[in-house]
Short mmCIF file of N, CA and C and ligand atoms in Angstrom, two decimals:
data_model
loop_
_atom_site.label_atom_id
_atom_site.label_comp_id
_atom_site.label_asym_id
_atom_site.label_seq_id
_atom_site.Cartn_x
_atom_site.Cartn_y
_atom_site.Cartn_z
N MET A 55 0.94 -1.11 0.10
CA MET A 55 -0.04 0.20 -0.03
C MET A 55 0.78 1.46 -0.08
N SER A 56 0.62 2.28 -0.85
CA SER A 56 1.12 3.39 -0.84
C SER A 56 0.15 4.80 -0.96
N GLN A 57 1.00 5.51 -0.25
CA GLN A 57 -0.71 7.20 -0.28
C GLN A 57 0.63 8.09 -0.46
N LYS A 58 -0.63 8.91 -1.13
CA LYS A 58 -0.13 10.12 -1.59
C LYS A 58 -0.44 11.07 -0.88
N VAL A 59 0.19 12.53 -0.70
CA VAL A 59 -0.80 13.37 0.02
C VAL A 59 -1.57 14.05 -0.89
N LEU A 60 -3.00 14.33 -1.43
CA LEU A 60 -3.85 15.37 -1.69
C LEU A 60 -3.72 16.39 -1.04
N LEU A 61 -4.46 16.55 0.06
CA LEU A 61 -4.46 17.87 0.98
C LEU A 61 -3.49 17.76 2.04
N ASN A 62 -2.40 19.28 2.40
CA ASN A 62 -2.28 19.19 3.76
C ASN A 62 -2.75 19.92 4.74
N SER A 63 -2.18 20.38 5.73
CA SER A 63 -3.77 20.54 6.73
C SER A 63 -3.65 22.28 6.46
N LYS A 64 -2.40 23.28 5.90
CA LYS A 64 -2.58 24.09 5.19
C LYS A 64 -3.84 24.17 4.78
N GLU A 65 -3.59 22.70 3.65
CA GLU A 65 -5.06 23.15 1.94
C GLU A 65 -6.04 23.16 2.94
N VAL A 66 -6.56 22.25 3.52
CA VAL A 66 -7.44 21.66 4.39
C VAL A 66 -8.03 23.00 5.11
N HIS A 67 -7.03 23.74 5.66
CA HIS A 67 -8.08 24.72 7.13
C HIS A 67 -8.45 25.87 5.62
N ILE A 68 -7.85 26.23 4.81
CA ILE A 68 -8.64 27.11 3.57
C ILE A 68 -9.28 26.75 2.86
N ILE A 69 -9.45 25.29 2.76
CA ILE A 69 -10.81 25.02 2.05
C ILE A 69 -12.00 25.34 2.85
N LEU A 70 -12.04 24.94 4.35
CA LEU A 70 -12.76 24.68 5.31
C LEU A 70 -13.50 26.15 5.12
N HIS A 71 -12.52 27.47 5.47
CA HIS A 71 -12.77 28.50 5.42
C HIS A 71 -13.63 29.17 4.42
N ARG A 72 -13.44 28.56 2.83
CA ARG A 72 -13.71 28.76 2.10
C ARG A 72 -15.44 28.47 1.59
N LEU A 73 -15.73 27.03 2.06
CA LEU A 73 -16.51 26.21 2.31
C LEU A 73 -17.56 26.88 3.36
N ALA A 74 -16.69 27.62 4.51
CA ALA A 74 -17.86 28.00 5.14
C ALA A 74 -18.37 29.53 4.40
N CYS A 75 -17.57 30.24 3.76
CA CYS A 75 -18.31 31.43 3.41
C CYS A 75 -18.95 31.74 2.30
N GLN A 76 -18.74 30.21 1.28
CA GLN A 76 -19.86 29.54 0.31
C GLN A 76 -20.82 29.89 0.86
N LEU A 77 -21.16 29.12 2.12
CA LEU A 77 -22.48 28.96 2.51
C LEU A 77 -23.11 29.94 3.41
N ILE A 78 -22.30 31.12 3.64
CA ILE A 78 -22.79 32.11 4.08
C ILE A 78 -23.53 33.11 3.13
N GLU A 79 -22.84 32.81 2.11
CA GLU A 79 -23.04 33.86 0.98
C GLU A 79 -24.52 33.59 0.29
N LYS A 80 -24.87 32.12 0.56
CA LYS A 80 -25.70 31.24 0.05
C LYS A 80 -27.36 31.62 1.01
N HIS A 81 -27.06 31.01 2.57
CA HIS A 81 -27.88 31.03 3.69
C HIS A 81 -27.61 32.65 4.61
N LEU A 82 -27.07 33.07 4.82
CA LEU A 82 -26.97 34.55 5.35
C LEU A 82 -27.14 34.31 6.55
N ASP A 83 -28.13 34.09 7.26
CA ASP A 83 -28.01 33.98 8.34
C ASP A 83 -28.63 32.55 9.59
N PHE A 84 -28.97 31.65 7.98
CA PHE A 84 -28.86 30.32 9.01
C PHE A 84 -30.37 30.25 9.49
N SER A 85 -31.24 30.86 9.40
CA SER A 85 -32.15 31.42 10.18
C SER A 85 -33.71 29.89 9.83
N SER A 86 -33.22 30.05 8.51
CA SER A 86 -33.87 28.13 7.97
C SER A 86 -33.43 27.36 7.16
N THR A 87 -31.98 27.53 7.82
CA THR A 87 -30.85 26.42 7.51
C THR A 87 -30.62 25.57 8.19
N VAL A 88 -30.88 24.13 8.13
CA VAL A 88 -29.77 22.99 9.43
C VAL A 88 -28.65 22.68 8.28
N LEU A 89 -27.73 22.14 9.74
CA LEU A 89 -26.59 21.44 8.87
C LEU A 89 -26.43 19.83 9.28
N ILE A 90 -26.54 19.17 8.53
CA ILE A 90 -26.69 17.77 8.89
C ILE A 90 -25.52 16.95 8.38
N GLY A 91 -24.37 16.41 9.57
CA GLY A 91 -23.40 15.90 9.10
C GLY A 91 -23.66 13.90 8.86
N LEU A 92 -23.18 13.29 7.71
CA LEU A 92 -23.16 12.26 7.62
C LEU A 92 -22.73 11.47 8.48
N GLN A 93 -23.37 10.45 9.32
CA GLN A 93 -22.39 9.74 10.29
C GLN A 93 -21.41 8.20 9.09
N PRO A 94 -20.39 8.12 9.39
CA PRO A 94 -19.59 8.80 10.66
C PRO A 94 -18.37 9.68 10.29
N ARG A 95 -18.19 9.50 8.75
CA ARG A 95 -16.90 10.30 9.22
C ARG A 95 -17.57 11.99 8.48
N GLY A 96 -18.67 12.28 8.06
CA GLY A 96 -19.16 13.68 7.44
C GLY A 96 -19.39 14.59 9.01
N LYS A 97 -19.50 13.82 10.21
CA LYS A 97 -19.83 14.55 11.49
C LYS A 97 -18.54 15.42 11.73
N TYR A 98 -17.21 14.74 11.74
CA TYR A 98 -16.27 15.56 11.76
C TYR A 98 -16.18 16.95 11.04
N LEU A 99 -16.50 16.74 9.89
CA LEU A 99 -16.31 18.11 8.73
C LEU A 99 -17.17 18.89 9.00
N ALA A 100 -18.91 18.56 9.89
CA ALA A 100 -19.67 19.56 9.86
C ALA A 100 -19.55 19.88 11.19
N GLU A 101 -19.05 18.99 12.06
CA GLU A 101 -18.37 20.09 13.18
C GLU A 101 -17.77 21.38 13.05
N ARG A 102 -16.68 21.14 11.91
CA ARG A 102 -15.75 22.00 11.83
C ARG A 102 -16.15 23.18 11.11
N ILE A 103 -17.13 23.15 10.28
CA ILE A 103 -17.72 24.38 9.60
C ILE A 103 -18.65 25.04 10.61
N ALA A 104 -19.74 24.18 11.40
CA ALA A 104 -20.08 25.30 11.72
C ALA A 104 -19.62 25.62 13.43
N GLN A 105 -18.28 25.09 13.81
CA GLN A 105 -17.72 25.90 14.42
C GLN A 105 -17.10 26.92 14.18
N LEU A 106 -16.68 27.00 12.61
CA LEU A 106 -15.88 28.09 11.94
C LEU A 106 -16.88 29.28 11.91
N LEU A 107 -18.19 28.69 11.41
CA LEU A 107 -19.07 29.79 11.19
C LEU A 107 -19.56 30.31 12.29
N ARG A 108 -19.82 29.78 13.28
CA ARG A 108 -19.41 30.28 15.01
C ARG A 108 -18.56 31.20 15.08
N ASP A 109 -17.37 30.78 15.06
CA ASP A 109 -16.52 31.25 15.91
C ASP A 109 -15.65 32.49 14.83
N GLU A 110 -15.50 31.82 13.70
CA GLU A 110 -14.66 33.36 12.82
C GLU A 110 -15.64 33.82 11.99
N TYR A 111 -17.17 33.86 11.72
CA TYR A 111 -18.03 34.35 10.84
C TYR A 111 -19.31 34.96 11.89
N GLN A 112 -19.19 34.46 13.07
CA GLN A 112 -20.26 35.45 14.02
C GLN A 112 -21.49 34.74 13.68
N VAL A 113 -21.94 33.51 12.95
CA VAL A 113 -23.30 33.18 12.69
C VAL A 113 -23.50 32.24 14.16
N ASN A 114 -24.77 33.07 14.76
CA ASN A 114 -24.99 32.50 16.04
C ASN A 114 -26.17 31.43 15.61
N ASP A 115 -26.51 30.59 16.48
CA ASP A 115 -27.78 29.77 16.39
C ASP A 115 -27.79 28.85 15.14
N ILE A 116 -26.28 28.42 14.64
CA ILE A 116 -26.13 27.33 13.78
C ILE A 116 -27.26 25.79 14.29
N ARG A 117 -27.80 24.97 13.69
CA ARG A 117 -28.22 23.66 14.01
C ARG A 117 -27.57 22.92 13.37
N LEU A 118 -27.38 22.20 14.26
CA LEU A 118 -26.22 21.01 13.57
C LEU A 118 -26.61 19.69 13.85
N GLY A 119 -26.78 19.03 13.15
CA GLY A 119 -27.54 17.44 13.33
C GLY A 119 -26.38 16.60 12.51
N PHE A 120 -26.45 15.35 13.43
CA PHE A 120 -26.06 14.21 12.81
C PHE A 120 -26.80 12.79 12.13
N LEU A 121 -26.75 12.48 10.97
CA LEU A 121 -27.57 11.16 10.57
C LEU A 121 -26.96 10.34 10.06
N ASP A 122 -27.29 8.90 10.95
CA ASP A 122 -26.97 7.46 10.67
C ASP A 122 -27.53 7.46 9.38
N ILE A 123 -27.04 6.47 8.35
CA ILE A 123 -27.66 6.12 7.07
C ILE A 123 -27.77 4.53 6.77
N THR A 124 -27.08 3.94 7.87
CA THR A 124 -26.66 2.52 7.73
C THR A 124 -27.37 1.39 7.23
N PHE A 125 -28.86 1.88 7.58
CA PHE A 125 -29.93 0.86 7.25
C PHE A 125 -30.54 1.07 6.50
N PHE A 126 -30.45 2.72 5.81
CA PHE A 126 -31.10 3.35 4.25
C PHE A 126 -30.24 2.76 3.35
N ARG A 127 -29.32 2.51 3.40
CA ARG A 127 -28.65 1.74 2.28
C ARG A 127 -28.95 1.04 1.36
N ASP A 128 -28.74 1.25 -0.27
CA ASP A 128 -29.41 -0.28 -1.19
C ASP A 128 -28.57 -1.34 -1.08
N ASP A 129 -27.40 -1.23 -0.51
CA ASP A 129 -26.41 -2.43 0.11
C ASP A 129 -26.64 -3.13 1.13
N PHE A 130 -27.08 -2.47 1.91
CA PHE A 130 -27.18 -3.23 3.21
C PHE A 130 -27.48 -4.78 3.72
N ARG A 131 -28.24 -5.45 3.14
CA ARG A 131 -28.19 -6.85 3.03
C ARG A 131 -27.17 -7.13 2.50
N ARG A 132 -25.87 -6.98 1.83
CA ARG A 132 -24.99 -7.54 0.92
C ARG A 132 -24.37 -8.06 1.37
N GLY A 133 -23.66 -7.38 2.84
CA GLY A 133 -22.38 -7.63 3.65
C GLY A 133 -22.45 -9.04 4.12
N ASP A 134 -21.24 -9.83 4.68
CA ASP A 134 -21.35 -10.61 5.42
C ASP A 134 -21.01 -10.16 6.50
N LYS A 135 -20.41 -8.86 6.94
CA LYS A 135 -20.23 -8.48 8.28
C LYS A 135 -21.78 -8.10 9.34
N PRO A 136 -22.12 -8.04 10.18
CA PRO A 136 -22.92 -7.53 10.29
C PRO A 136 -22.89 -5.93 11.02
N LEU A 137 -23.86 -5.30 10.84
CA LEU A 137 -23.22 -3.81 10.53
C LEU A 137 -23.67 -3.11 11.88
N GLU A 138 -23.31 -2.07 12.18
CA GLU A 138 -23.08 -1.08 13.32
C GLU A 138 -23.37 -0.11 12.66
N ALA A 139 -24.48 0.51 13.16
CA ALA A 139 -25.18 2.05 13.34
C ALA A 139 -24.34 2.98 14.06
N ASN A 140 -24.31 4.16 13.83
CA ASN A 140 -23.65 5.21 14.33
C ASN A 140 -25.08 5.82 14.67
N LYS A 141 -24.63 7.14 15.70
CA LYS A 141 -25.68 8.13 16.26
C LYS A 141 -26.81 8.42 15.54
N THR A 142 -28.01 8.75 15.09
CA THR A 142 -28.29 10.09 14.28
C THR A 142 -29.24 10.66 15.88
N GLN A 143 -28.56 12.08 15.43
CA GLN A 143 -29.19 13.40 16.43
C GLN A 143 -29.45 14.46 15.85
N ILE A 144 -30.80 14.59 16.08
CA ILE A 144 -31.42 15.83 15.15
C ILE A 144 -32.24 16.13 15.86
N ASP A 145 -31.80 17.30 16.86
CA ASP A 145 -32.89 17.72 17.74
C ASP A 145 -33.98 19.08 17.57
N PHE A 146 -33.86 18.99 16.08
CA PHE A 146 -34.82 20.43 15.87
C PHE A 146 -35.77 20.02 14.54
N LEU A 147 -36.90 20.72 14.11
CA LEU A 147 -37.48 20.11 12.94
C LEU A 147 -36.70 20.69 11.58
N VAL A 148 -37.15 19.81 10.85
CA VAL A 148 -36.55 20.14 9.45
C VAL A 148 -37.33 20.25 8.42
N GLU A 149 -38.75 19.87 8.64
CA GLU A 149 -40.21 20.51 8.35
C GLU A 149 -40.00 22.33 7.50
N ASP A 150 -39.98 22.31 6.06
CA ASP A 150 -39.65 23.48 5.69
C ASP A 150 -38.18 24.03 5.72
N GLN A 151 -37.31 23.37 6.21
CA GLN A 151 -35.88 23.79 6.35
C GLN A 151 -35.21 23.72 5.08
N LYS A 152 -34.43 24.32 5.18
CA LYS A 152 -33.24 24.20 4.11
C LYS A 152 -31.97 23.36 4.62
N VAL A 153 -31.74 22.25 4.28
CA VAL A 153 -31.15 20.98 4.82
C VAL A 153 -29.47 20.90 3.96
N VAL A 154 -28.53 21.24 4.41
CA VAL A 154 -27.13 21.31 4.10
C VAL A 154 -26.64 19.34 4.24
N PHE A 155 -26.42 18.80 3.81
CA PHE A 155 -25.60 17.76 3.86
C PHE A 155 -24.46 17.86 4.36
N ILE A 156 -23.54 17.18 4.94
CA ILE A 156 -22.33 17.52 4.97
C ILE A 156 -21.40 16.28 5.23
N ASP A 157 -20.76 15.98 4.16
CA ASP A 157 -19.89 14.41 4.23
C ASP A 157 -18.61 14.72 3.43
N ASP A 158 -17.71 13.83 3.91
CA ASP A 158 -16.20 13.84 3.88
C ASP A 158 -15.85 13.47 1.91
N VAL A 159 -16.44 12.87 1.65
CA VAL A 159 -16.14 12.38 0.13
C VAL A 159 -17.47 11.65 -0.51
N LEU A 160 -17.62 12.50 -1.57
CA LEU A 160 -18.73 11.95 -2.90
C LEU A 160 -18.14 10.65 -3.76
N TYR A 161 -18.30 9.65 -3.53
CA TYR A 161 -18.06 8.69 -4.52
C TYR A 161 -19.26 8.00 -5.35
N THR A 162 -19.81 7.39 -5.12
CA THR A 162 -20.86 6.99 -6.06
C THR A 162 -22.33 7.32 -6.03
N GLY A 163 -22.51 8.44 -4.62
CA GLY A 163 -23.67 9.13 -4.71
C GLY A 163 -24.54 8.15 -3.93
N ARG A 164 -24.18 6.58 -3.56
CA ARG A 164 -25.45 5.48 -2.67
C ARG A 164 -25.36 6.41 -1.05
N SER A 165 -24.56 6.85 -1.06
CA SER A 165 -24.20 7.38 0.69
C SER A 165 -25.53 8.87 1.01
N ILE A 166 -25.46 8.93 -0.20
CA ILE A 166 -26.07 10.63 -0.41
C ILE A 166 -27.69 10.55 -0.67
N ASN A 167 -27.95 9.23 -1.39
CA ASN A 167 -29.35 8.67 -2.18
C ASN A 167 -29.78 8.07 -0.63
N ALA A 168 -28.93 7.62 -0.03
CA ALA A 168 -29.44 7.11 1.58
C ALA A 168 -30.18 8.16 2.43
N ALA A 169 -29.15 9.18 2.68
CA ALA A 169 -29.10 10.16 3.58
C ALA A 169 -30.65 10.85 3.11
N LEU A 170 -30.69 11.04 1.36
CA LEU A 170 -32.07 11.51 1.15
C LEU A 170 -33.96 10.63 1.66
N THR A 171 -33.12 9.62 1.29
CA THR A 171 -34.22 8.52 2.21
C THR A 171 -34.63 8.75 3.83
N ALA A 172 -33.35 8.80 4.46
CA ALA A 172 -33.25 8.56 6.35
C ALA A 172 -33.94 9.96 6.11
N ILE A 173 -33.67 11.22 5.59
CA ILE A 173 -33.79 12.41 6.44
C ILE A 173 -35.38 12.76 6.09
N GLN A 174 -36.14 11.75 5.65
CA GLN A 174 -37.68 12.18 5.47
C GLN A 174 -38.50 11.96 7.00
N SER A 175 -37.62 10.73 7.84
CA SER A 175 -38.44 11.01 8.55
C SER A 175 -38.43 11.78 9.27
N PHE A 176 -38.16 12.70 8.95
CA PHE A 176 -37.82 13.92 9.93
C PHE A 176 -38.68 15.22 9.67
N GLY A 177 -38.93 14.99 8.42
CA GLY A 177 -39.83 16.19 8.13
C GLY A 177 -39.91 15.81 6.41
N ARG A 178 -40.66 17.63 5.74
CA ARG A 178 -40.11 17.70 4.14
C ARG A 178 -39.45 18.77 4.45
N PRO A 179 -37.87 19.22 3.72
CA PRO A 179 -36.97 20.27 4.20
C PRO A 179 -37.82 20.92 2.93
N SER A 180 -37.51 21.84 2.91
CA SER A 180 -37.97 23.10 1.72
C SER A 180 -36.98 22.56 0.56
N GLU A 181 -35.77 22.49 1.00
CA GLU A 181 -34.79 22.13 -0.16
C GLU A 181 -33.52 21.07 0.54
N VAL A 182 -32.74 20.54 -0.08
CA VAL A 182 -31.48 19.65 0.21
C VAL A 182 -30.44 20.29 -0.53
N GLU A 183 -29.01 20.31 0.04
CA GLU A 183 -27.76 20.69 -0.69
C GLU A 183 -27.02 19.62 -0.42
N LEU A 184 -26.08 19.49 -0.66
CA LEU A 184 -25.15 18.49 -0.53
C LEU A 184 -23.70 19.46 -0.50
N LEU A 185 -22.64 19.11 0.98
CA LEU A 185 -21.68 20.35 0.99
C LEU A 185 -20.55 18.73 0.87
N THR A 186 -19.20 18.99 0.13
CA THR A 186 -18.53 17.90 0.52
C THR A 186 -16.79 18.32 0.40
N LEU A 187 -15.73 17.49 0.93
CA LEU A 187 -15.09 17.92 0.77
C LEU A 187 -14.23 17.51 -0.35
N ILE A 188 -14.22 16.19 -0.36
CA ILE A 188 -13.74 15.86 -1.72
C ILE A 188 -14.72 15.02 -3.04
N ASP A 189 -14.60 15.66 -4.08
CA ASP A 189 -15.52 15.16 -5.05
C ASP A 189 -14.81 14.47 -5.86
N ARG A 190 -15.15 13.02 -6.27
CA ARG A 190 -14.13 11.85 -6.85
C ARG A 190 -15.17 11.94 -8.19
N ARG A 191 -14.28 12.80 -9.16
CA ARG A 191 -15.16 12.64 -10.30
C ARG A 191 -15.36 11.13 -11.43
N PHE A 192 -16.04 11.19 -11.84
CA PHE A 192 -16.39 10.14 -12.77
C PHE A 192 -16.64 8.67 -12.20
N SER A 193 -17.49 8.87 -10.89
CA SER A 193 -17.46 7.56 -10.05
C SER A 193 -18.77 7.59 -9.74
N ARG A 194 -19.58 8.12 -10.00
CA ARG A 194 -21.20 8.26 -9.50
C ARG A 194 -22.09 7.36 -10.11
N HIS A 195 -22.43 6.59 -9.43
CA HIS A 195 -23.67 5.44 -9.71
C HIS A 195 -25.26 5.95 -9.99
N LEU A 196 -25.28 7.75 -9.36
CA LEU A 196 -26.48 7.77 -9.44
C LEU A 196 -26.25 9.48 -9.61
N PRO A 197 -27.22 9.97 -10.35
CA PRO A 197 -27.42 11.71 -10.72
C PRO A 197 -27.16 12.96 -9.41
N ILE A 198 -26.34 12.41 -8.63
CA ILE A 198 -26.12 13.67 -7.40
C ILE A 198 -24.11 14.19 -7.80
N GLN A 199 -25.07 15.72 -7.13
CA GLN A 199 -23.34 16.83 -7.44
C GLN A 199 -23.41 17.26 -6.25
N PRO A 200 -22.58 17.81 -5.98
CA PRO A 200 -22.58 18.60 -4.93
C PRO A 200 -22.69 19.96 -4.89
N ASP A 201 -23.37 20.91 -4.43
CA ASP A 201 -23.58 22.15 -4.41
C ASP A 201 -22.16 23.04 -3.71
N TYR A 202 -21.29 22.39 -2.83
CA TYR A 202 -20.19 23.20 -2.76
C TYR A 202 -19.35 21.77 -2.31
N ARG A 203 -18.26 22.22 -2.54
CA ARG A 203 -17.19 21.14 -3.55
C ARG A 203 -16.15 21.48 -2.77
N GLY A 204 -14.86 21.02 -1.69
CA GLY A 204 -13.78 21.30 -1.23
C GLY A 204 -12.93 21.16 -2.48
N ARG A 205 -12.60 19.70 -3.23
CA ARG A 205 -11.10 19.88 -3.94
C ARG A 205 -12.12 18.43 -5.18
N GLN A 206 -11.94 18.55 -6.61
CA GLN A 206 -12.23 17.64 -7.45
C GLN A 206 -11.15 16.73 -7.23
N VAL A 207 -11.46 15.16 -7.18
CA VAL A 207 -10.27 14.63 -7.13
C VAL A 207 -10.30 13.18 -8.37
N ASP A 208 -9.53 13.51 -8.87
CA ASP A 208 -9.69 11.93 -10.35
C ASP A 208 -9.19 11.20 -9.42
N ALA A 209 -9.34 9.54 -9.45
CA ALA A 209 -9.31 8.92 -8.62
C ALA A 209 -9.37 7.45 -9.30
N ILE A 210 -8.43 6.26 -10.12
CA ILE A 210 -9.27 5.43 -10.18
C ILE A 210 -9.59 4.03 -9.09
N ASN A 211 -10.65 3.22 -9.86
CA ASN A 211 -11.21 2.51 -8.57
C ASN A 211 -10.53 1.62 -7.71
N GLN A 212 -9.49 1.57 -7.81
CA GLN A 212 -8.42 0.66 -6.96
C GLN A 212 -8.22 1.37 -5.78
N GLU A 213 -8.11 3.03 -5.90
CA GLU A 213 -7.98 3.81 -5.10
C GLU A 213 -8.58 4.36 -4.18
N LYS A 214 -7.99 4.42 -3.09
CA LYS A 214 -9.31 4.97 -1.91
C LYS A 214 -8.54 6.66 -1.59
N VAL A 215 -9.50 7.13 -1.33
CA VAL A 215 -9.28 9.14 -0.95
C VAL A 215 -9.89 8.83 0.57
N LYS A 216 -8.71 9.17 1.35
CA LYS A 216 -8.82 9.20 2.65
C LYS A 216 -8.79 10.33 3.25
N VAL A 217 -9.89 10.73 3.94
CA VAL A 217 -9.88 12.07 4.87
C VAL A 217 -9.57 11.91 6.03
N CYS A 218 -8.32 12.39 6.64
CA CYS A 218 -8.24 12.17 8.18
C CYS A 218 -8.60 13.61 9.28
N TRP A 219 -8.86 13.78 10.15
CA TRP A 219 -9.26 14.71 10.99
C TRP A 219 -8.41 14.52 12.45
N MET A 220 -8.12 15.83 12.83
CA MET A 220 -7.52 15.65 14.28
C MET A 220 -7.99 14.60 15.13
N GLU A 221 -9.14 15.28 14.78
CA GLU A 221 -9.71 14.78 16.17
C GLU A 221 -10.06 12.84 15.98
N ASN A 222 -9.56 12.37 15.38
CA ASN A 222 -9.54 10.70 15.14
C ASN A 222 -8.76 10.19 14.61
N GLU A 223 -7.86 11.22 13.81
CA GLU A 223 -6.11 10.74 12.99
C GLU A 223 -5.31 11.51 13.66
N GLY A 224 -5.35 12.39 14.28
CA GLY A 224 -4.58 13.14 15.22
C GLY A 224 -3.81 14.74 13.84
N GLU A 225 -4.33 14.47 12.57
CA GLU A 225 -3.70 15.38 11.36
C GLU A 225 -5.04 15.62 10.60
N ASP A 226 -5.09 16.63 10.47
CA ASP A 226 -5.83 17.12 9.13
C ASP A 226 -5.16 17.12 7.91
N ALA A 227 -5.68 16.32 7.20
CA ALA A 227 -5.25 15.74 5.74
C ALA A 227 -5.75 15.01 4.93
N VAL A 228 -5.29 14.86 3.56
CA VAL A 228 -6.24 13.94 2.96
C VAL A 228 -5.22 13.65 2.04
N TYR A 229 -5.52 11.69 2.05
CA TYR A 229 -4.56 11.17 1.00
C TYR A 229 -5.23 10.29 -0.04
N LEU A 230 -4.26 10.09 -1.42
CA LEU A 230 -4.97 8.69 -2.21
C LEU A 230 -3.96 7.85 -1.94
N VAL A 231 -4.90 6.59 -1.66
CA VAL A 231 -4.17 5.22 -0.79
C VAL A 231 -4.48 4.46 -1.93
N THR A 232 -3.54 3.62 -2.51
CA THR A 232 -3.25 2.66 -3.60
C THR A 232 -2.77 1.53 -2.76
N GLN A 233 -3.74 0.35 -3.24
CA GLN A 233 -3.24 -0.73 -2.58
C GLN A 233 -2.45 -1.39 -4.14
N HIS A 234 -1.10 -2.04 -3.52
CA HIS A 234 -0.45 -2.89 -5.04
C HIS A 234 -0.86 -4.17 -4.16
O1 PRP B 459 -20.68 8.29 -2.19
P1 PRP B 459 -20.42 6.69 -1.76
O2 PRP B 459 -19.92 5.87 -2.93
O3 PRP B 459 -21.78 6.53 -0.98
O4 PRP B 459 -19.11 6.83 -0.76
C1 PRP B 459 -19.08 8.21 0.36
C2 PRP B 459 -18.73 7.51 1.15
O5 PRP B 459 -17.52 6.84 1.40
C3 PRP B 459 -17.31 7.12 2.93
O6 PRP B 459 -17.71 6.25 3.52
P2 PRP B 459 -17.64 4.42 3.82
O7 PRP B 459 -18.72 4.24 3.10
O8 PRP B 459 -16.25 4.40 3.07
O9 PRP B 459 -17.09 4.06 4.98
P3 PRP B 459 -16.13 4.67 6.02
O10 PRP B 459 -17.07 5.38 6.93
O11 PRP B 459 -15.86 2.69 6.60
O12 PRP B 459 -14.68 5.19 5.42
C4 PRP B 459 -17.37 8.47 2.75
O13 PRP B 459 -17.38 8.96 4.20
C5 PRP B 459 -18.57 8.90 2.33
O14 PRP B 459 -19.75 9.05 3.36
O1 URA B 460 -12.55 7.19 -2.09
C1 URA B 460 -13.15 7.04 -1.30
C2 URA B 460 -14.46 6.38 -1.78
C3 URA B 460 -15.42 6.36 -1.22
N1 URA B 460 -15.45 6.30 0.37
C4 URA B 460 -14.22 7.38 0.74
O2 URA B 460 -13.84 7.31 1.85
N2 URA B 460 -12.84 7.38 0.21
#
């Protein structure tokens, strides 16, 4: 296995600021907008974006929730391992709200498809957008595209993009991992 740095810590931080600013441009005071990080790895990105909005850009009253999509995936019966769900935590109504899904990587689009199904249990949003740190090009199985993207990456199917966060991996960085 070998890995190449796609984004270092400084580049990740610059991109996070840009994404936060793009959200402000569109959503202004966030009075009818909620942020939903997809479990497990979108949670870290969503927390970072929410923290930036609050601390650096003085957007108060950010509503942030986390959505687990494990049992909404179209392939969830196919694996041979027992599935472990993560926690869904949405302490507000999404009815008539603008929902922004936040995930670290967009690849086939199947996770977002599952999230679109899962969020219906919480109400009917007025619109749903997608923010992703990494958009893997030419790999979609479904017609799903991000509204806000950190970096577009070309990778072949044998490669994996790995997003690391200080909170769980001890550094903010993005790697392209190749199995040999
Ligand atoms: O567009 P998709 O093909 O659905 O891929 C995107 C998903 O892949 C990753 O999770 P993964 O399913 O690899 O699980 P992981 O958390 O174990 O990395 C990533 O965190 C996204 O949620
Ligand atoms: O490259 C990929 C594809 C799916 N999920 C990831 O985290 N990385």
